[in-house]
Short mmCIF file of C-alpha atoms in Angstrom, two decimals:
data_model
loop_
_atom_site.label_atom_id
_atom_site.label_comp_id
_atom_site.label_asym_id
_atom_site.label_seq_id
_atom_site.Cartn_x
_atom_site.Cartn_y
_atom_site.Cartn_z
CA GLU A 1 243.90 78.86 359.44
CA ALA A 2 246.00 80.13 361.98
CA GLY A 3 246.24 78.22 365.24
CA VAL A 4 246.40 79.86 368.47
CA VAL A 5 249.59 81.98 369.19
CA GLN A 6 251.64 83.05 372.17
CA SER A 7 254.30 85.15 372.95
CA PRO A 8 257.05 84.73 373.97
CA ARG A 9 258.10 81.53 374.19
CA TYR A 10 260.43 81.79 376.36
CA LYS A 11 260.94 84.19 379.43
CA ILE A 12 263.67 84.55 382.03
CA ILE A 13 263.41 86.92 384.79
CA GLU A 14 264.75 87.46 388.38
CA LYS A 15 262.47 86.86 391.49
CA LYS A 16 260.23 90.19 392.29
CA GLN A 17 259.84 91.37 388.59
CA PRO A 18 256.99 91.38 386.75
CA VAL A 19 256.44 89.53 383.68
CA ALA A 20 253.26 89.36 381.03
CA PHE A 21 251.94 86.80 378.33
CA TRP A 22 250.04 87.31 375.27
CA CYS A 23 247.69 85.13 373.42
CA ASN A 24 245.78 85.50 370.34
CA PRO A 25 242.78 82.86 369.93
CA ILE A 26 241.95 81.71 367.19
CA SER A 27 239.51 83.64 364.86
CA GLY A 28 235.64 83.22 366.10
CA HIS A 29 236.58 81.63 369.10
CA ASN A 30 235.09 83.10 372.35
CA THR A 31 236.05 81.31 374.97
CA LEU A 32 239.91 81.76 375.76
CA TYR A 33 241.89 79.60 378.78
CA TRP A 34 245.27 80.16 380.52
CA TYR A 35 246.49 77.11 382.06
CA LEU A 36 249.78 76.58 383.90
CA GLN A 37 251.51 73.25 383.62
CA ASN A 38 254.16 72.23 385.49
CA LEU A 39 256.45 69.55 384.43
CA GLY A 40 255.24 66.55 384.77
CA GLN A 41 251.75 67.71 385.64
CA GLY A 42 248.67 68.06 384.17
CA PRO A 43 247.32 71.65 383.03
CA GLU A 44 245.76 73.84 385.91
CA LEU A 45 243.60 75.99 385.03
CA LEU A 46 244.18 79.83 386.20
CA ILE A 47 240.91 81.81 384.27
CA ARG A 48 238.32 81.39 381.28
CA TYR A 49 237.18 83.89 379.74
CA GLU A 50 233.67 83.78 377.60
CA ASN A 51 234.06 86.85 375.31
CA GLU A 52 235.78 89.45 377.43
CA GLU A 53 234.09 88.22 380.76
CA ALA A 54 236.36 86.56 383.38
CA VAL A 55 233.66 83.58 384.02
CA ASP A 56 235.99 81.46 386.05
CA ASP A 57 238.86 82.89 387.84
CA SER A 58 238.32 80.87 390.87
CA GLN A 59 242.26 79.13 390.63
CA LEU A 60 244.04 82.73 389.54
CA PRO A 61 246.26 83.74 392.79
CA LYS A 62 244.89 87.40 392.72
CA ASP A 63 247.55 88.74 394.57
CA ARG A 64 250.04 88.63 392.03
CA PHE A 65 248.36 87.08 388.73
CA SER A 66 246.08 89.87 386.60
CA ALA A 67 244.74 88.93 383.75
CA GLU A 68 242.39 90.87 380.68
CA ARG A 69 241.12 89.99 377.58
CA LEU A 70 239.84 93.28 375.97
CA LYS A 71 237.40 93.58 372.86
CA GLY A 72 236.96 89.61 373.82
CA VAL A 73 239.77 88.79 371.60
CA ASP A 74 243.40 88.85 372.99
CA SER A 75 244.17 88.11 376.54
CA THR A 76 247.05 89.08 378.80
CA LEU A 77 248.44 87.19 381.35
CA LYS A 78 250.49 89.13 383.75
CA ILE A 79 252.75 88.33 387.42
CA GLN A 80 253.89 90.98 389.42
CA PRO A 81 255.62 90.33 391.42
CA ALA A 82 256.77 86.66 390.18
CA GLU A 83 258.00 84.40 392.57
CA LEU A 84 260.67 81.00 392.23
CA GLY A 85 257.80 79.23 392.28
CA ASP A 86 255.65 80.54 389.61
CA SER A 87 258.50 78.97 387.38
CA ALA A 88 256.22 76.86 384.75
CA VAL A 89 255.18 76.73 381.49
CA TYR A 90 251.86 79.11 380.59
CA LEU A 91 249.27 77.86 377.96
CA CYS A 92 246.52 79.32 376.33
CA ALA A 93 243.80 78.08 374.57
CA SER A 94 240.75 79.11 372.93
CA SER A 95 237.33 77.13 372.25
CA LEU A 96 233.92 77.79 370.54
CA GLY A 97 231.79 77.56 373.55
CA VAL A 98 231.94 74.12 375.07
CA GLY A 99 233.96 72.12 372.38
CA GLU A 100 237.42 71.00 372.12
CA GLN A 101 240.02 73.14 373.35
CA PHE A 102 243.17 74.55 370.47
CA PHE A 103 245.93 74.73 372.65
CA GLY A 104 249.18 77.44 371.65
CA PRO A 105 252.80 76.31 372.28
CA GLY A 106 252.59 77.85 375.59
CA THR A 107 255.29 80.38 377.16
CA ARG A 108 258.27 78.71 379.36
CA LEU A 109 258.61 80.85 382.48
CA THR A 110 261.83 80.33 384.45
CA VAL A 111 262.20 82.53 387.55
CA LEU A 112 265.55 82.89 388.99
CA LEU B 1 233.56 67.20 389.73
CA ALA B 2 234.39 64.04 388.10
CA LYS B 3 238.00 62.90 389.25
CA THR B 4 239.90 60.45 386.65
CA THR B 5 242.43 57.94 387.12
CA GLN B 6 244.97 56.74 384.72
CA PRO B 7 247.80 54.78 384.71
CA ILE B 8 251.01 56.83 384.95
CA SER B 9 253.14 55.21 381.83
CA MET B 10 252.76 52.60 379.42
CA ASP B 11 255.49 50.67 376.98
CA SER B 12 254.23 49.38 373.74
CA TYR B 13 255.97 48.68 370.25
CA GLU B 14 255.47 49.80 366.71
CA GLY B 15 252.56 48.40 364.74
CA GLN B 16 250.61 47.25 368.49
CA GLU B 17 247.33 48.43 368.80
CA VAL B 18 247.48 50.27 372.51
CA ASN B 19 244.51 50.59 374.63
CA ILE B 20 244.79 53.48 377.97
CA THR B 21 242.03 52.72 380.21
CA CYS B 22 241.02 55.54 382.62
CA SER B 23 238.59 55.65 385.33
CA HIS B 24 236.10 57.90 386.34
CA ASN B 25 233.73 56.54 388.86
CA ASN B 26 231.78 59.69 389.43
CA ILE B 27 231.03 60.19 386.12
CA ALA B 28 227.45 62.80 386.17
CA THR B 29 224.80 62.45 383.51
CA ASN B 30 225.86 65.63 381.65
CA ASP B 31 229.43 64.62 381.70
CA TYR B 32 231.60 64.21 378.43
CA ILE B 33 234.71 62.47 378.27
CA THR B 34 237.51 63.38 376.02
CA TRP B 35 240.85 62.88 375.56
CA TYR B 36 243.80 64.89 374.59
CA GLN B 37 247.29 63.96 373.58
CA GLN B 38 250.28 66.21 374.42
CA PHE B 39 253.96 66.19 372.83
CA PRO B 40 256.96 67.85 374.46
CA SER B 41 257.20 71.46 374.28
CA GLN B 42 253.77 71.84 372.82
CA GLY B 43 250.05 71.99 373.74
CA PRO B 44 247.67 69.46 374.42
CA ARG B 45 246.15 68.59 371.19
CA PHE B 46 242.24 66.88 371.06
CA ILE B 47 242.31 63.67 370.00
CA ILE B 48 238.84 61.94 370.49
CA GLN B 49 235.29 62.79 372.52
CA GLY B 50 232.16 60.72 373.52
CA TYR B 51 229.38 60.20 375.82
CA LYS B 52 228.43 56.59 375.49
CA THR B 53 229.39 53.41 373.56
CA LYS B 54 231.92 53.38 370.94
CA VAL B 55 233.18 56.66 369.11
CA THR B 56 235.88 56.33 366.61
CA ASN B 57 237.99 58.79 364.23
CA GLU B 58 240.53 58.75 361.70
CA VAL B 59 243.28 58.05 364.50
CA ALA B 60 241.48 56.62 367.60
CA SER B 61 238.54 54.96 368.94
CA LEU B 62 236.97 55.62 372.12
CA PHE B 63 235.05 52.72 374.26
CA ILE B 64 232.84 53.57 376.86
CA PRO B 65 230.72 50.87 378.77
CA ALA B 66 227.36 51.47 379.76
CA ASP B 67 227.77 52.51 383.24
CA ARG B 68 230.60 54.98 382.22
CA LYS B 69 232.76 54.84 385.07
CA SER B 70 235.65 53.88 382.74
CA SER B 71 236.53 54.64 379.13
CA THR B 72 239.29 53.08 377.19
CA LEU B 73 241.85 54.99 374.56
CA SER B 74 242.34 52.51 371.51
CA LEU B 75 245.44 53.58 369.62
CA PRO B 76 245.66 50.87 366.55
CA ARG B 77 249.08 50.43 364.84
CA VAL B 78 251.02 52.72 366.90
CA SER B 79 254.06 54.35 365.91
CA LEU B 80 257.18 55.93 367.25
CA SER B 81 255.43 59.28 367.15
CA ASP B 82 252.55 58.05 369.12
CA THR B 83 255.13 58.30 372.00
CA ALA B 84 253.25 61.09 374.04
CA VAL B 85 251.73 62.17 376.88
CA TYR B 86 247.32 60.99 377.00
CA TYR B 87 244.95 63.04 379.21
CA CYS B 88 241.64 61.57 379.94
CA LEU B 89 239.10 64.26 381.25
CA VAL B 90 235.19 64.49 382.11
CA GLY B 91 233.63 67.57 382.02
CA ASP B 92 229.75 68.92 381.72
CA MET B 93 229.42 69.99 378.25
CA GLU B 94 226.76 72.52 379.56
CA TRP B 95 227.84 76.47 380.20
CA ASP B 96 227.01 76.44 383.83
CA SER B 97 228.48 77.97 386.73
CA ASN B 98 229.84 74.58 387.48
CA TYR B 99 231.53 73.92 384.18
CA GLN B 100 235.25 72.52 384.65
CA LEU B 101 237.60 70.17 382.95
CA ILE B 102 240.33 68.54 385.73
CA TRP B 103 243.30 67.71 384.11
CA GLY B 104 244.99 64.86 386.07
CA ALA B 105 249.07 63.99 384.99
CA GLY B 106 247.84 61.48 382.09
CA THR B 107 249.73 58.85 380.82
CA LYS B 108 253.21 58.72 379.63
CA LEU B 109 253.03 56.18 376.33
CA ILE B 110 256.46 55.22 375.38
CA ILE B 111 256.63 53.19 371.66
CA LYS B 112 259.40 51.34 371.46
CA PRO B 113 261.01 50.21 367.56
#
């Protein structure tokens, strides 16, 4: 069975540019998470979806970050405009309800 | 929300048993304890989960005392490939508006030959 797929794996952009990350969760997993992870730190939840509904986006900086999960499957996380401090690894995870989370490999974003 | 405290780093040697303890003094009745492992350039991977007493699977054991204010992840006979960061999480297993998992900085485990 395929795991959580994320793309791209790496992205380098200049500040003020937009960027988007894509996630394909494990088939059948209704819960999808986007995390941000800085070097040497644990993941920080940005948003959690149950099917197509964002049930927890309290930590998402809504002035520049947006996310969507159309049809309750794939999800896209967007940053516009990107700032230097957004450089981090963006992780996507999925689960069956409240259960073991399966993570993708992440997208490493570098903002110059 | 229960907060967890773990050692920042630990060293051990191949073939030894490694125990990593996590403190969660404010754990709530509905909270479960979950441990994840993370290698560089990869997402975290689930290791084990428990509520009380002892849980064992093919890779680890989880010991939880009666007061549940701490838990210990035990890795038997570690190898170099167990070098990774280990995260202890405490979270409510019931879906409600307060459901949340707080990830700390984890414990960086280094296994030496």
